[in-house]
Short mmCIF file of C-alpha atoms in Angstrom, two decimals:
data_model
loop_
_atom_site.label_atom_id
_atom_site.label_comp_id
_atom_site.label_asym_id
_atom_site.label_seq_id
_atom_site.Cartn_x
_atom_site.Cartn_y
_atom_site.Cartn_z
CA UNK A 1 47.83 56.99 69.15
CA UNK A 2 45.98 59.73 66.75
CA UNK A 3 44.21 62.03 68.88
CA UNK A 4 43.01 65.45 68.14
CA UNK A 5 42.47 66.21 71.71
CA UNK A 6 44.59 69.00 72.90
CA UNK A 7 44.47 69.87 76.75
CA UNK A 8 45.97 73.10 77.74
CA UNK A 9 46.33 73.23 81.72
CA UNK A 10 47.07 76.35 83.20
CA UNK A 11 46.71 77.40 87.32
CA UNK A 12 45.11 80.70 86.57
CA UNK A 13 46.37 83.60 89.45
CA UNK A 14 42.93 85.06 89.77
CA UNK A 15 40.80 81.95 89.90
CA UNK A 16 43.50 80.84 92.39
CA UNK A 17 43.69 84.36 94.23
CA UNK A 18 39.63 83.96 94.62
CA UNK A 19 40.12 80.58 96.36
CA UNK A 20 43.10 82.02 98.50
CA UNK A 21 40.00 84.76 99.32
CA UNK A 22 37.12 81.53 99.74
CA UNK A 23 39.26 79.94 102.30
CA UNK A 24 40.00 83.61 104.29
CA UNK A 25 36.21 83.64 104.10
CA UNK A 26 35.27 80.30 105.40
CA UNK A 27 37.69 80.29 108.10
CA UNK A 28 36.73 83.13 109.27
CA UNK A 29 32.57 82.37 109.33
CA UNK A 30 33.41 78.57 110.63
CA UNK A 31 35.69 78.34 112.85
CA UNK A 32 37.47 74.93 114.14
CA UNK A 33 35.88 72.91 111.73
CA UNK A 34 37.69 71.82 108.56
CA UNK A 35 39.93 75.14 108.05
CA UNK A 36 41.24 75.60 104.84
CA UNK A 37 45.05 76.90 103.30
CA UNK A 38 45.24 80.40 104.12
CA UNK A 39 44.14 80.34 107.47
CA UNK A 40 44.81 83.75 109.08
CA UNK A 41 43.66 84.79 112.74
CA UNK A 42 43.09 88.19 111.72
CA UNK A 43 39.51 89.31 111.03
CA UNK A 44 38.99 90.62 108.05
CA UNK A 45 35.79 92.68 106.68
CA UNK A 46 34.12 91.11 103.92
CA UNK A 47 30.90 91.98 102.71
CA UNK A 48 27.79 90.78 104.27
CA UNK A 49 26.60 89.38 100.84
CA UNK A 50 29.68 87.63 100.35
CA UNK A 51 28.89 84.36 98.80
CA UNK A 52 26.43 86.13 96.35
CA UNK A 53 29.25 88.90 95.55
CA UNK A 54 32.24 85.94 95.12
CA UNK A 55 29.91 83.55 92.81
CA UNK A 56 29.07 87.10 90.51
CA UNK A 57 32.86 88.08 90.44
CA UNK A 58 33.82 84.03 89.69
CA UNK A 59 31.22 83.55 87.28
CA UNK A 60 32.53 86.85 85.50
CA UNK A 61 36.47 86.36 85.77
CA UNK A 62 36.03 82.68 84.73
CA UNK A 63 34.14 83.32 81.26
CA UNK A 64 36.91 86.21 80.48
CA UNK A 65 39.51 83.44 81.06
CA UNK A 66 37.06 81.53 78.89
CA UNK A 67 37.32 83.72 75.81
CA UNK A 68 40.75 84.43 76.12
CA UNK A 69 43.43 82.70 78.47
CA UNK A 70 45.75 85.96 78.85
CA UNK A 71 43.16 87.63 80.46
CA UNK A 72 44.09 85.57 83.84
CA UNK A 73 47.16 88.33 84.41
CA UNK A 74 45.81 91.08 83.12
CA UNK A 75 42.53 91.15 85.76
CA UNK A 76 45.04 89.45 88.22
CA UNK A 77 47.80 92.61 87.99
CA UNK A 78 45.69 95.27 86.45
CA UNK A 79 42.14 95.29 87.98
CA UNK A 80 43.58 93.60 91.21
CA UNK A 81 41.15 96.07 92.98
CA UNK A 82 37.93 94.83 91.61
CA UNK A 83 38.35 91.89 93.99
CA UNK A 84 38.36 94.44 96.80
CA UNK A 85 35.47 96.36 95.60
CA UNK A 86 33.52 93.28 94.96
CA UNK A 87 34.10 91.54 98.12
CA UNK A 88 35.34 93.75 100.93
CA UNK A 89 33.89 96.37 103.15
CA UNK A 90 35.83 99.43 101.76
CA UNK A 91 37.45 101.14 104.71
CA UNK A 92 41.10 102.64 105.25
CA UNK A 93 41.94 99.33 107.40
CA UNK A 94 40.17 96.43 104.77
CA UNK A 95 42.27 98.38 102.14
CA UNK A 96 45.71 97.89 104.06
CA UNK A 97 44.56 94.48 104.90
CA UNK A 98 43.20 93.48 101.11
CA UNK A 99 46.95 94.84 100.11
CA UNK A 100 48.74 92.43 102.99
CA UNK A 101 46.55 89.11 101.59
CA UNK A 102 47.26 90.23 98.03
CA UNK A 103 50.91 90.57 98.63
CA UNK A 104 51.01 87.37 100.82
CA UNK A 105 48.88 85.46 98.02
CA UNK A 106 51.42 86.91 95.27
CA UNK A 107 54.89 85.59 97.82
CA UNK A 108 53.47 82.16 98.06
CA UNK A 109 51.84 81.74 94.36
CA UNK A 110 55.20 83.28 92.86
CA UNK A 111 57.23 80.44 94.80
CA UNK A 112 58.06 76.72 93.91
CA UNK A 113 55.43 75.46 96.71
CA UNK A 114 52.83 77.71 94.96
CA UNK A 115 52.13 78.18 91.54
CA UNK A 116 55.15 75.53 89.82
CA UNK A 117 54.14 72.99 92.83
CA UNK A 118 50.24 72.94 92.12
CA UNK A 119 50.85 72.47 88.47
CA UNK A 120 53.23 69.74 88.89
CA UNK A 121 51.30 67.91 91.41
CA UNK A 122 48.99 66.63 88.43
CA UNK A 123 51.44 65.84 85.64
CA UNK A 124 50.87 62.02 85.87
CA UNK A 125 47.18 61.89 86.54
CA UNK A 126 46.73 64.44 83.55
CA UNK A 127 48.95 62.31 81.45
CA UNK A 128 46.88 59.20 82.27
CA UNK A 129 43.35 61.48 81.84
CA UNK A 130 44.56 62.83 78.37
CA UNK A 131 45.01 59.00 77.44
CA UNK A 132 41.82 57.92 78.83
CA UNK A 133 39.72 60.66 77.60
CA UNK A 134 41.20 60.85 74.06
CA UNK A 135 40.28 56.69 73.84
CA UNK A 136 36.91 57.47 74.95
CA UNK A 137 36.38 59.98 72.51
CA UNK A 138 37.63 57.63 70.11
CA UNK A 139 35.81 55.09 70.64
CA UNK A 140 32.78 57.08 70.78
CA UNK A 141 33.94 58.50 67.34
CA UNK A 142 33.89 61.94 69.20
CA UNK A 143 36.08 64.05 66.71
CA UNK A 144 37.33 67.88 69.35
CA UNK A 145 36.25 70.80 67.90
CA UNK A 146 38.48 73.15 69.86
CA UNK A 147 40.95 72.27 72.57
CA UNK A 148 39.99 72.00 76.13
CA UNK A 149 41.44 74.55 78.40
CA UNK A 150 41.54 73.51 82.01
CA UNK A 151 42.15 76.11 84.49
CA UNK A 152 43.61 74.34 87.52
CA UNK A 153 42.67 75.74 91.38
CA UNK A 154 44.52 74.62 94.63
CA UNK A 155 41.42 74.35 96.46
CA UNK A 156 37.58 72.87 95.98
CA UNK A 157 35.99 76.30 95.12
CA UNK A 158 32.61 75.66 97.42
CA UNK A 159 30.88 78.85 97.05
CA UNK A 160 30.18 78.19 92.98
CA UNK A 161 29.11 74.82 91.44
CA UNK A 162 31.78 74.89 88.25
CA UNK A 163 30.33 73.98 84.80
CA UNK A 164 32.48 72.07 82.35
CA UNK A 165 32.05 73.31 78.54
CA UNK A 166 33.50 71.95 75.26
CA UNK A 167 36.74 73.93 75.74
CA UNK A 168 36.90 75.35 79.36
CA UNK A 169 36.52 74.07 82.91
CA UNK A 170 38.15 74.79 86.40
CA UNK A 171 39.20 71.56 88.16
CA UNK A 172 41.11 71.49 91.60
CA UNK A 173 43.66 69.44 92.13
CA UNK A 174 41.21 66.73 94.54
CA UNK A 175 38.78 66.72 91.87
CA UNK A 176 41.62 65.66 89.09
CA UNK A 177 43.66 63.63 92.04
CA UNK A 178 40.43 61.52 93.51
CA UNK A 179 37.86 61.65 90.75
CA UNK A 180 39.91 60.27 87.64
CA UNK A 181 36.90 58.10 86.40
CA UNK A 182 34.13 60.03 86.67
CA UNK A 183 36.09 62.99 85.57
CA UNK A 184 36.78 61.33 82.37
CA UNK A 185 33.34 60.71 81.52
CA UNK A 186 32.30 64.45 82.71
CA UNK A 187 34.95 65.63 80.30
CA UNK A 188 33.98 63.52 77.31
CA UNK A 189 30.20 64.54 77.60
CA UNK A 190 31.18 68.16 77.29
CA UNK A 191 31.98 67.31 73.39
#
């Protein structure tokens, strides 16, 4: 098949590192009901304007990922603080525990059940959402622009509703796993 739809998927570490943060977060505020992966029984100071903080900071990391893809490591390793500042209380003890979920969130994403395991848990559905979408566009006589760069989370992120664009969206594996169809159709009305 002749497609000019290219699909670069990619699980960013510091759209991933804000979900690993999300899920601290909502365990933390609601506990015993649907807890999420990291769930830690150590209290942790976040900010009391938390959700408004995280949906600034997400907006603002995503569209730098946006405009150019190896920005991911470079706010991930370099500005790895601005996730602190943004979204903890700053204090001698949420310092020493921002470094501990950092370096926990680094062990686990480095590993095969983090990083290599999320992206390979959607191989096949991507393969069979490339083919669907790129016959869709087809027969719609859509003709890509630009590729479409998915970002790929582990987790629903809850606290922002994500927007997908002509060449960039941030899709968790559920979303990809359990909403093929209408995912298709979402995609192809972003061209």
């Amino acid at each position: 098949m002749d497609s000019s739809l290219n699909i670069i998927l990619n699980a960013t570490n510091s759209l991933n590192f804000l979900i690993y943060l999300q899920n601290i977060y909502l365990n933390q505020n609601h506990r015993g009901r649907h807890l999420k992966y990291p769930y830690l029984s150590t209290s942790i100071s976040f900010k009391d304007d938390f959700d408004f903080e995280f949906k600034k900071l997400w907006n603002e990391v995503s569209q730098r990922i946006c405009d150019d893809g190896g920005n991911d490591l470079h706010i991930f390793h370099h500005e790895k603080y601005v996730f602190y500042k943004k979204l903890f209380i700053s204090s001698v003890d949420s310092l020493k525990m921002y470094d501990e979920v950092y370096t926990a969130f680094q062990v686990w994403w480095s590993q095969y059940a983090g990083q290599f395991a999320i992206e390979r848990s959607v191989d096949a559905p991507m393969h069979s959402l490339y083919h669907n979408l790129a016959n869709l566009l087809k027969e719609s006589k859509i003709e890509p622009k630009k590729y479409l760069n998915i970002s790929l989370i582990y987790d629903e992120c809850l606290l922002v509703n994500n927007k997908i664009s002509s060449n960039f969206g941030v899709l968790s594996i559920e979303h990809i796993l359990s909403k093929h169809n209408q995912l298709t159709q979402k995609l192809k009305d972003s061209f």
